[in-house]
Amino acid sequence: MSGKKVRTSAVVMVAAAACVVTSAACTSEKVGGDSSGNSGDQVAIGLVTKTNTNPYFVELREAALAQADRRGAKLIALAGKFDGDNQGQVDAINNLVAQNVKGILITPSSSKGVLGAIAAARAKGILVIALDTATDPADAVDATFATDNKAAGVAQGTYVRAALGKEEPNVLLLDGTPGSTVDDQRHTGFLEGMGLTENSPEIKGTAVTNGDQTKAQTAMENLLQRDPGVNAVYTINEPAAAGAAKALGAKAGSGDVVIGSIDGSCTGVRNVKEGRFAATVMQFPQKMARTGVDAVVEYADNGTEPSGFVDTGSQLITDDPVPGVPSKDTAWGLKNCWG
Amino acid sequence: MTATTTAPKDRSAARRGRTLMKWFATSTAAGPLVALLVAVTVFALTTDTFFTVDNGSLIVQQVLVVGTLAIGQTLIILTAGIDLANAAIMVLGTLVIARLAGESGMPPLAALIVGIVLCTALGGLSGVLVTRLALPPFIVTLGVLSVLTATSQLYASGQSFPVTSSLLTWLGEKSYLFGRIEVTVGMTVMILLTAGVWFALTQTSWGRNVYAVGDDEEAARLSGVNTKRVVLSVYLLAGFVYGIAAWQALGRIPNADPNAFQLGNLESITAVVIGGTSLFGGRGSIPGTILGALVVTVLANGLTQAGIDSLYQQVATGVLVIVAVAVDRLVRVRAT
């Protein structure tokens, strides 16, 4: 009797774990563009984002839908359920191939995990363009339209170093997710901009935040217990920066600690304006989406294939500019932000 | 069954020692207490920064949200159920409160009450499905989890909602005891909630019925307990507790985010299991759960300060869960 009960509960626990994984692996679909009548001649474009809830990818999707409308194409937007959901993205690509799309725009959650599905799509003559995040190797896709994340990291690091002035840096690094290409590029770029290396003694601690505000706040609180003398913080994105600012409390706004960030969401720019963190590096998801849609439409029209890496640019936003680091103020930022 | 044993009148040391031994052998809270003491001792000896007043306060602040969720989870697991939807209920609660008080301009108190009532009702919804349709709690709450996660995303449409009202962020308000110890209102609320639920479970006939239903529902029913009503009341009370957790969450981070606490359900189950509550129902306690939640938080906090990669924090937590369930199983086998 007790043996049977135990086995039942083991099944329950396994099922609990499985449900977390599988419910997350589902994808969801949103179709836009002109779907009435002659869908035979209409160019179908697939879009696979990392998630469909993150405002960044929502903006990217909306911009792609609008551009597809303008160009008379049909856009099928799919997404993984969470950032890092490789299986969901692979399923999405397979679905798009089955729907005979002309091109697929993808923001890969895993730069390597998605390669097989991409190769299968390209073998069928489908143009595949990576948006926002490059694959590894980058030539696994026809072209990449993205922020140069390393350059964005360098901009953040250069600014933070310059804003410290003569102070010796005591840096905390709030990373995103281990193994994520974008996260690694930003991290490496930041250290380069700061003039540090991975093993520099100036780095007082690092933490994995998954770009989540709650986790970032908890991690920052714990790191600050160990090193109260921190004066500079790298953050993977703006929610992580908001968590760091909350953990620092009054210190964040006083200029004692320079928090740098990357993203350029409207919430993030407002936080810069209100002094919660010093600067953020803005990306332009709308531009990635528009150029991506245009490229597929042109490929369908006359066979022109884009190639290589196309930098869609990034822009440092701060109200405390420092000499030698090009920046725009938050008024400009609020006009051009996303989300 | 519970952590309480009456102190013997006899003053002899040997007798007292035996009583202590007996308490360790029978109390479900003894395991997590030992684990907590070991963890605190190790971190106090190996780092300079762990065993400080500030850090102690910080750990308690970090435990508030998941700890409150775990109180509700304990109630449900005591009836041999499980709640996978608790964090999703709480997150929807925070969103409703923040939007009503924010853009809809409702008075903060009214928004808070609506949020807590909503959480209570959603807890009750699972309860109705479990009792009236006799569905397994695991499946019911899995379904509710899925529905509410999507509902929150639709309701928020990719946005998060900051709250500014001093009532809504009141639980995060800090003050200083003896001019030195940082305490928040949320800690007081947590202590009151813990004491209240613990009292109800151990000192009232309702509490005895909850344990009885969890231990053997059929036997409880035959001895005249309205088991369905007891189980429904447990889900309603748990829902109310999730509403309080929503208030705690807004106090800690004054921003309602549909993507927050995605693993809150599993984290609360982890706290309950490490806290010595049996997944088979009928055995466990609220103090054990609080200790279990503290163990998980202390591990994350201490390992960070010891400079150990955060992935090892997950390894340590996972090992503890398995040890806790193994101990529960051994106790069960010996008892039968």
XYZ file of C-alpha atoms in Angstrom:
675
model
C 0.000 0.000 0.000
C 2.656 2.458 1.000
C 4.804 1.337 -1.931
C 2.024 2.097 -4.362
C 1.436 5.482 -2.818
C 5.084 6.340 -3.184
C 5.105 5.365 -6.833
C 2.053 7.516 -7.503
C 3.734 10.499 -5.950
C 6.881 9.906 -7.994
C 4.755 10.001 -11.125
C 3.192 13.226 -9.905
C 6.587 14.841 -9.421
C 7.822 13.758 -12.837
C 4.631 15.034 -14.405
C 5.084 18.322 -12.548
C 8.518 18.747 -14.049
C 7.319 17.691 -17.489
C 4.385 20.099 -17.462
C 6.688 23.001 -16.788
C 8.795 22.025 -19.754
C 6.028 21.133 -22.177
C 3.607 23.935 -21.420
C 6.538 26.187 -22.117
C 7.345 24.538 -25.411
C 4.069 25.448 -27.050
C 4.039 28.156 -29.600
C 1.355 30.608 -30.468
C 0.374 32.059 -33.755
C -0.686 35.455 -35.006
C -1.329 36.128 -38.668
C -1.371 39.545 -40.225
C -1.391 41.183 -43.594
C -3.968 40.796 -46.329
C -5.333 37.295 -45.968
C -8.404 37.801 -48.144
C -8.784 35.966 -51.463
C -5.756 35.518 -53.667
C -3.312 34.173 -51.130
C -1.826 32.165 -54.005
C 0.308 35.046 -55.326
C 0.821 36.708 -51.982
C 4.292 36.403 -50.497
C 4.135 34.585 -47.178
C 6.747 35.535 -44.596
C 7.343 33.705 -41.339
C 8.476 35.475 -38.191
C 9.734 33.533 -35.168
C 10.493 35.632 -32.095
C 11.920 34.479 -28.766
C 8.643 35.202 -26.967
C 5.413 36.976 -27.779
C 5.121 38.684 -24.397
C 8.371 40.629 -24.066
C 7.530 44.175 -25.249
C 10.700 44.205 -27.338
C 9.509 41.307 -29.469
C 5.953 42.643 -29.435
C 7.304 45.859 -30.995
C 9.335 43.876 -33.503
C 6.284 41.790 -34.431
C 3.982 44.805 -34.758
C 6.512 46.591 -36.969
C 6.851 43.476 -39.146
C 3.051 43.111 -39.446
C 2.730 46.771 -40.445
C 5.498 46.533 -43.006
C 4.067 43.302 -44.469
C 0.711 45.091 -44.838
C 2.431 47.954 -46.632
C 4.207 45.598 -49.005
C 1.116 43.458 -49.642
C 2.684 40.379 -48.057
C 1.283 37.951 -45.494
C 3.161 37.643 -42.216
C 2.785 34.581 -39.982
C 4.150 35.406 -36.539
C 5.136 32.558 -34.206
C 7.092 32.598 -30.983
C 8.710 30.449 -28.349
C 6.977 30.498 -25.016
C 9.939 31.892 -23.062
C 13.403 33.235 -23.743
C 15.580 30.172 -24.347
C 12.735 27.968 -25.667
C 14.681 26.334 -28.506
C 12.268 23.439 -29.046
C 9.371 25.869 -29.482
C 11.321 27.758 -32.143
C 12.300 24.579 -33.988
C 8.630 23.540 -34.053
C 7.713 27.001 -35.314
C 10.214 26.821 -38.190
C 8.928 23.375 -39.176
C 5.373 24.719 -39.196
C 6.379 27.656 -41.390
C 8.163 25.394 -43.871
C 4.986 23.328 -44.092
C 3.053 26.520 -44.862
C 5.295 27.285 -47.880
C 6.619 30.624 -46.723
C 9.073 32.449 -48.990
C 11.281 33.616 -46.161
C 11.692 33.213 -42.408
C 12.789 35.954 -40.042
C 13.981 34.528 -36.743
C 15.339 35.854 -33.471
C 17.056 32.651 -32.324
C 16.790 31.797 -28.627
C 19.679 29.388 -29.000
C 22.232 30.307 -31.619
C 23.253 26.691 -32.157
C 20.153 24.722 -31.222
C 18.127 26.052 -34.114
C 20.685 25.319 -36.879
C 19.216 21.992 -38.043
C 15.759 23.430 -38.611
C 17.215 26.437 -40.430
C 19.309 24.211 -42.727
C 16.205 22.174 -43.577
C 14.284 25.352 -44.426
C 17.078 26.750 -46.596
C 17.363 23.423 -48.421
C 13.814 24.053 -49.625
C 14.792 27.431 -51.059
C 13.440 29.491 -48.168
C 15.369 32.680 -47.383
C 16.287 32.742 -43.693
C 17.300 35.980 -41.993
C 18.340 36.216 -38.341
C 16.937 39.306 -36.625
C 18.311 40.759 -33.395
C 20.508 37.734 -32.597
C 23.064 36.022 -34.841
C 23.291 32.266 -35.221
C 26.526 30.438 -34.498
C 28.102 30.174 -37.048
C 26.661 33.367 -38.482
C 26.633 32.007 -42.049
C 24.070 29.372 -41.109
C 21.518 31.969 -42.230
C 21.478 34.043 -45.430
C 21.864 37.309 -43.556
C 21.676 38.847 -40.075
C 19.943 42.169 -39.339
C 20.769 43.058 -35.763
C 22.171 45.372 -33.189
C 25.908 44.925 -32.938
C 25.544 43.765 -29.330
C 29.263 43.812 -28.695
C 29.397 47.448 -29.833
C 26.400 48.215 -27.602
C 28.239 46.601 -24.678
C 31.355 48.609 -25.502
C 29.275 51.811 -25.521
C 27.844 50.951 -22.095
C 31.290 50.114 -20.696
C 32.992 53.168 -22.171
C 30.322 55.430 -20.719
C 30.424 53.847 -17.245
C 34.246 54.062 -17.167
C 34.208 57.708 -18.246
C 31.442 58.604 -15.767
C 33.541 57.188 -12.898
C 36.242 59.704 -13.759
C 39.304 59.203 -11.562
C 37.613 56.682 -9.252
C 38.925 53.119 -9.273
C 36.129 50.930 -10.646
C 34.465 48.378 -8.327
C 32.150 46.578 -10.700
C 29.252 44.176 -10.328
C 28.025 42.341 -13.420
C 24.340 41.413 -13.647
C 24.313 38.920 -16.514
C 21.356 37.504 -18.405
C 21.310 33.778 -19.107
C 24.459 31.634 -19.337
C 25.163 30.497 -22.899
C 23.101 33.175 -24.608
C 25.063 34.715 -27.468
C 23.662 38.216 -27.070
C 24.367 38.121 -23.341
C 27.953 37.014 -23.914
C 28.514 39.705 -26.560
C 27.186 42.498 -24.342
C 29.170 41.225 -21.359
C 32.408 41.003 -23.371
C 31.779 44.399 -24.956
C 31.153 46.015 -21.573
C 34.424 44.697 -20.151
C 36.251 45.888 -23.264
C 34.706 49.353 -22.899
C 35.691 49.428 -19.224
C 39.227 48.354 -20.113
C 38.898 45.212 -17.986
C 39.227 41.485 -18.585
C 37.234 38.558 -17.222
C 39.698 38.089 -14.328
C 40.303 41.734 -13.392
C 40.291 42.282 -9.623
C 38.028 45.303 -10.179
C 35.159 42.854 -10.814
C 33.643 42.253 -7.394
C 30.939 39.830 -8.393
C 28.658 38.483 -11.091
C 25.159 37.064 -10.977
C 22.732 35.376 -13.339
C 19.469 37.341 -13.470
C 17.740 35.962 -16.596
C 16.948 39.610 -17.261
C 14.273 39.417 -14.559
C 13.721 42.365 -12.225
C 12.935 40.295 -9.125
C 15.955 38.036 -9.577
C 18.212 41.002 -10.336
C 17.106 42.789 -7.172
C 17.716 39.730 -4.982
C 21.107 39.052 -6.605
C 22.149 42.696 -6.256
C 21.130 42.754 -2.578
C 23.221 39.664 -1.909
C 26.245 40.967 -3.842
C 26.051 44.304 -2.033
C 26.226 42.514 1.317
C 29.576 41.164 0.238
C 30.875 44.356 -1.398
C 29.217 47.531 -0.166
C 31.881 49.630 -1.915
C 30.584 49.025 -5.423
C 30.523 52.065 -7.708
C 29.662 50.626 -11.130
C 27.089 48.096 -12.328
C 26.729 46.343 -15.678
C 23.211 45.134 -16.462
C 22.103 42.870 -19.284
C 18.865 44.799 -19.809
C 16.639 47.456 -18.287
C 14.524 45.259 -15.971
C 17.807 44.016 -14.442
C 18.936 47.646 -14.108
C 15.642 48.551 -12.386
C 16.200 45.655 -9.941
C 19.758 46.853 -9.266
C 18.539 50.402 -8.677
C 15.884 49.203 -6.204
C 18.491 47.168 -4.294
C 20.818 50.177 -4.140
C 18.016 52.405 -2.876
C 19.131 55.984 -2.292
C 22.649 55.230 -3.541
C 21.401 54.693 -7.099
C 20.052 58.178 -7.629
C 22.848 60.022 -5.826
C 25.527 59.376 -8.438
C 27.616 57.243 -6.043
C 26.972 54.205 -8.209
C 26.884 54.304 -12.017
C 24.427 51.776 -13.452
C 24.610 51.153 -17.176
C 22.068 49.240 -19.238
C 21.010 48.198 -22.733
C 17.647 48.070 -24.533
C 15.995 51.422 -25.110
C 12.464 50.607 -23.951
C 10.313 53.573 -22.995
C 10.261 52.374 -19.357
C 14.058 52.188 -19.412
C 14.473 55.652 -20.917
C 12.099 57.064 -18.278
C 14.240 55.420 -15.591
C 17.298 57.155 -17.047
C 15.409 60.442 -17.118
C 14.413 60.045 -13.467
C 18.006 59.210 -12.513
C 17.467 55.602 -11.419
C 20.253 54.573 -13.718
C 22.834 56.589 -15.553
C 22.602 55.473 -19.150
C 21.086 52.924 -21.484
C 22.008 51.843 -24.995
C 18.978 51.886 -27.297
C 18.320 49.242 -29.935
C 15.976 49.577 -32.897
C 13.759 46.480 -33.254
C 11.367 48.254 -35.651
C 14.211 48.787 -38.088
C 15.218 45.108 -37.935
C 11.643 44.058 -38.667
C 11.139 46.498 -41.567
C 14.390 45.675 -43.331
C 13.746 41.972 -42.790
C 10.293 42.090 -44.379
C 11.613 44.213 -47.265
C 14.409 41.726 -47.915
C 12.023 38.756 -48.193
C 9.644 40.681 -50.482
C 12.539 41.602 -52.775
C 13.791 38.033 -52.760
C 10.329 36.903 -53.860
C 10.135 39.615 -56.552
C 13.512 39.312 -58.222
C 15.606 36.743 -56.354
C 17.943 39.251 -54.685
C 19.465 37.588 -51.635
C 20.804 39.722 -48.801
C 23.993 38.536 -47.158
C 26.286 39.114 -44.227
C 25.746 41.180 -41.093
C 23.711 44.382 -41.313
C 24.075 46.530 -38.192
C 20.758 48.198 -37.379
C 22.575 50.523 -35.007
C 22.444 51.437 -31.336
C 22.448 54.730 -29.479
C 23.628 55.632 -25.974
C 20.963 57.584 -24.061
C 21.873 59.685 -21.022
C 21.219 63.086 -19.495
C 24.761 63.243 -18.097
C 26.920 63.150 -21.226
C 30.655 62.646 -20.848
C 33.261 63.971 -23.293
C 34.367 61.487 -25.919
C 31.267 59.277 -25.661
C 28.612 60.163 -28.233
C 25.123 60.224 -26.691
C 21.592 61.591 -27.045
C 19.421 62.906 -24.223
C 16.270 61.293 -22.821
C 13.984 63.654 -24.759
C 15.321 62.111 -27.982
C 15.163 58.713 -26.297
C 11.480 59.031 -25.424
C 10.682 59.894 -29.042
C 12.480 56.827 -30.396
C 11.939 54.249 -27.657
C 9.993 51.020 -28.085
C 7.320 49.288 -25.998
C 1.296 15.209 13.920
C 2.248 18.768 14.793
C 5.332 20.448 16.138
C 3.935 20.946 19.592
C 4.700 18.706 22.530
C 3.773 19.543 26.093
C 6.691 20.221 28.402
C 7.064 17.630 31.152
C 6.773 18.685 34.781
C 9.764 16.525 35.676
C 12.899 18.627 35.877
C 15.529 15.937 35.564
C 18.022 16.561 32.774
C 17.814 13.030 31.446
C 14.066 13.314 31.061
C 14.419 16.624 29.323
C 17.032 15.158 26.991
C 14.670 12.351 26.127
C 11.861 14.816 25.464
C 14.111 16.699 23.074
C 15.009 13.437 21.337
C 11.350 12.570 21.061
C 10.582 15.979 19.599
C 13.286 15.474 16.970
C 11.965 12.052 16.109
C 8.352 13.151 15.763
C 8.342 16.800 14.681
C 8.266 17.580 10.988
C 9.940 20.935 11.679
C 13.076 19.376 13.179
C 14.666 18.490 9.822
C 14.483 21.964 8.284
C 15.550 23.504 11.609
C 18.719 21.410 11.617
C 19.338 22.193 7.924
C 18.906 25.912 8.601
C 21.258 25.871 11.596
C 23.890 23.949 9.635
C 23.657 26.336 6.661
C 23.827 29.435 8.866
C 26.803 28.046 10.816
C 28.726 27.113 7.664
C 28.163 30.503 6.018
C 28.911 32.376 9.252
C 32.244 30.592 9.523
C 33.246 30.800 5.854
C 32.286 34.384 4.960
C 32.734 37.701 6.783
C 29.554 39.245 5.527
C 26.874 36.599 6.082
C 26.316 36.703 9.840
C 25.370 40.369 10.139
C 22.226 42.161 11.234
C 21.754 43.724 7.788
C 22.075 40.417 6.013
C 19.677 38.725 8.410
C 17.095 41.397 7.683
C 17.720 41.042 3.963
C 17.141 37.288 4.026
C 13.805 37.769 5.755
C 12.775 40.379 3.175
C 13.738 37.994 0.377
C 11.677 35.168 1.865
C 8.417 37.112 2.238
C 6.736 36.489 -1.125
C 7.612 32.829 -1.672
C 7.158 32.178 2.057
C 3.617 33.569 1.930
C 2.832 31.508 -1.173
C 4.211 28.483 0.681
C 1.815 29.020 3.623
C -1.120 28.619 1.224
C 0.617 25.698 -0.472
C 1.091 23.976 2.911
C -2.642 24.107 3.610
C -3.401 22.442 0.288
C -0.642 19.830 0.534
C -1.876 18.940 4.046
C -5.106 17.765 2.374
C -2.964 15.587 0.049
C -3.494 18.118 -2.733
C -1.050 20.336 -4.616
C -1.392 23.832 -6.053
C 0.513 24.569 -9.250
C -1.457 27.783 -9.816
C -0.602 29.714 -6.651
C 1.992 32.066 -8.145
C -0.171 32.614 -11.244
C -3.091 33.630 -8.990
C -0.807 36.021 -7.130
C 0.631 37.564 -10.303
C -2.856 38.174 -11.713
C -3.728 39.714 -8.340
C -0.794 42.158 -8.553
C -1.759 43.132 -12.110
C -5.398 43.760 -11.218
C -4.469 45.803 -8.157
C -1.879 47.856 -10.067
C -4.122 48.568 -13.056
C -7.200 49.416 -11.011
C -5.248 51.740 -8.732
C -3.218 53.133 -11.623
C -4.998 53.877 -14.867
C -8.547 53.242 -13.587
C -7.997 55.641 -10.701
C -9.721 53.438 -8.132
C -8.823 54.235 -4.503
C -5.837 52.033 -3.560
C -7.691 50.392 -0.672
C -10.571 49.378 -2.948
C -8.136 48.054 -5.577
C -6.331 46.044 -2.916
C -9.585 44.564 -1.635
C -10.698 43.671 -5.176
C -7.328 41.986 -5.775
C -7.448 39.950 -2.574
C -11.081 38.957 -3.153
C -10.178 37.897 -6.699
C -7.306 35.734 -5.440
C -9.602 34.173 -2.831
C -12.206 33.435 -5.506
C -9.619 31.891 -7.844
C -8.379 29.685 -5.007
C -12.020 28.767 -4.409
C -12.454 27.940 -8.109
C -9.772 25.238 -7.854
C -11.445 24.086 -4.644
C -14.852 23.745 -6.302
C -13.391 21.769 -9.201
C -11.522 19.486 -6.805
C -14.491 18.865 -4.491
C -17.577 19.030 -6.730
C -16.158 17.343 -9.835
C -13.784 15.135 -7.827
C -10.894 15.983 -10.151
C -7.285 15.468 -9.027
C -5.845 18.730 -7.607
C -2.741 18.315 -9.756
C -4.738 18.427 -12.994
C -7.142 21.134 -11.819
C -4.396 23.505 -10.768
C -2.312 22.682 -13.853
C -5.268 23.818 -15.949
C -5.865 26.897 -13.804
C -2.142 27.717 -14.054
C -2.271 27.611 -17.836
C -5.451 29.688 -18.061
C -4.301 32.318 -15.569
C -0.805 32.676 -17.059
C -2.393 33.462 -20.417
C -5.037 35.690 -18.799
C -2.322 37.744 -17.113
C -0.464 38.160 -20.406
C -3.634 39.192 -22.231
C -4.679 41.557 -19.443
C -1.234 43.172 -19.332
C -0.590 43.002 -23.108
C 3.149 42.857 -22.657
C 3.343 45.791 -20.278
C 4.227 46.001 -16.614
C 2.485 48.390 -14.241
C 4.312 50.397 -11.577
C 2.441 51.243 -8.373
C 3.054 54.417 -6.431
C 0.322 54.412 -3.782
C 1.794 54.309 -0.292
C -0.854 51.807 0.805
C 0.038 49.357 -1.964
C 3.775 49.569 -1.246
C 3.254 49.795 2.519
C 4.515 46.268 3.189
C 7.902 47.241 1.753
C 8.202 50.290 3.996
C 11.320 50.161 6.128
C 11.874 51.230 9.689
C 14.631 50.569 12.207
C 14.322 48.646 15.449
C 16.725 49.918 18.113
C 17.975 52.316 15.423
C 19.832 49.432 13.846
C 17.752 46.496 12.638
C 16.005 47.098 9.331
C 12.445 45.790 9.458
C 9.575 46.111 7.005
C 5.837 46.122 7.575
C 5.745 42.998 5.407
C 7.678 41.083 8.066
C 5.031 41.904 10.669
C 2.292 40.826 8.268
C 4.163 37.582 7.605
C 4.510 36.860 11.328
C 0.814 37.581 11.947
C -0.228 35.411 9.000
C 2.039 32.565 10.099
C 0.746 32.748 13.666
C -2.878 32.970 12.534
C -2.772 29.993 10.169
C -0.665 27.971 12.594
C -3.179 28.669 15.374
C -6.113 27.698 13.155
C -4.416 24.445 12.165
C -3.345 23.342 15.625
C -5.872 24.812 18.025
C -9.243 24.606 16.279
C -11.530 21.779 15.244
C -11.255 23.054 11.657
C -7.499 22.451 11.827
C -7.952 18.953 13.216
C -10.354 18.232 10.354
C -7.787 19.438 7.792
C -5.202 16.998 9.150
C -7.818 14.237 9.362
C -8.923 14.708 5.743
C -5.315 14.701 4.560
C -4.430 11.618 6.578
C -7.361 9.491 5.436
C -10.286 11.174 3.730
C -12.531 8.121 3.891
C -11.966 7.640 7.624
C -12.609 11.343 8.222
C -15.852 11.184 6.252
C -17.027 8.084 8.133
C -16.371 9.832 11.433
C -18.728 12.621 10.446
C -16.426 15.267 8.930
C -17.877 17.120 5.946
C -14.726 16.493 3.968
C -15.734 18.414 0.844
C -16.494 21.521 2.849
C -13.167 21.244 4.692
C -11.229 20.904 1.429
C -13.097 23.811 -0.193
C -12.400 25.996 2.850
C -8.708 25.132 2.554
C -8.567 26.292 -1.095
C -10.453 29.500 -0.243
C -8.110 30.277 2.645
C -5.096 29.481 0.452
C -6.467 31.873 -2.209
C -6.773 34.595 0.426
C -3.166 33.941 1.460
C -2.097 34.319 -2.212
C -3.839 37.694 -2.178
C -1.678 38.712 0.769
C 1.322 37.400 -1.205
C 0.333 39.751 -4.051
C 0.404 42.661 -1.602
C 3.799 41.474 -0.326
C 5.088 41.281 -3.911
C 4.049 44.883 -4.611
C 5.755 45.952 -1.390
C 8.987 44.324 -2.443
C 8.928 45.415 -6.096
C 6.414 48.190 -6.758
C 5.842 46.967 -10.286
C 3.253 44.390 -11.409
C 4.866 42.289 -14.129
C 3.064 39.428 -15.931
C 6.413 37.639 -16.370
C 7.343 37.675 -12.685
C 7.378 34.607 -10.397
C 7.103 32.073 -13.209
C 8.654 29.428 -10.964
C 6.901 30.632 -7.803
C 4.694 27.518 -7.726
C 7.650 25.124 -7.729
C 9.597 27.330 -5.311
C 6.704 27.240 -2.850
C 6.391 23.454 -3.193
C 10.147 23.213 -2.573
C 9.808 25.241 0.633
C 6.895 23.098 1.834
C 8.688 19.825 1.106
C 11.978 20.909 2.678
C 9.834 22.132 5.582
C 8.908 18.532 6.312
C 5.296 18.529 5.124
C 4.352 15.221 3.565
C 3.163 15.239 -0.054
C 0.783 12.436 0.981
C -1.095 14.825 3.254
C -1.964 14.857 6.936
C 1.539 15.537 8.195
C 3.406 18.825 8.399
C 3.327 22.286 9.895
C 3.404 25.985 9.082
C 6.579 26.671 11.129
C 8.268 23.882 9.160
C 7.319 25.569 5.893
C 8.699 28.927 7.049
C 11.938 27.180 8.033
C 11.992 25.430 4.634
C 11.580 28.740 2.803
C 14.355 30.238 4.943
C 16.683 27.332 4.126
C 16.274 27.943 0.370
C 16.816 31.692 0.731
C 19.798 31.287 3.059
C 21.428 28.919 0.561
C 21.048 31.408 -2.310
C 22.203 34.325 -0.177
C 25.107 32.516 1.494
C 26.436 30.844 -1.632
C 26.411 34.216 -3.413
C 28.475 35.703 -0.622
C 30.819 32.749 -0.674
C 31.339 33.600 -4.362
C 29.873 30.338 -5.646
C 28.154 30.204 -9.043
C 24.395 30.572 -8.764
C 23.777 27.321 -10.634
C 25.209 25.463 -7.624
C 22.479 27.086 -5.542
C 19.957 25.178 -7.635
C 21.958 21.970 -7.197
C 21.952 22.413 -3.415
C 18.208 23.100 -3.342
C 17.479 20.061 -5.495
C 19.518 17.763 -3.257
C 17.683 19.091 -0.195
C 14.275 18.399 -1.748
C 15.213 14.789 -2.440
C 16.635 14.341 1.051
C 13.466 15.816 2.571
C 11.161 13.498 0.618
C 13.385 10.510 1.421
C 13.203 11.330 5.137
C 9.412 11.619 4.917
C 9.226 8.233 3.220
C 11.436 6.602 5.894
C 9.266 8.057 8.644
C 6.152 6.740 6.907
C 7.603 3.258 6.489
C 8.590 3.124 10.160
C 5.154 4.349 11.211
C 3.309 1.609 9.335
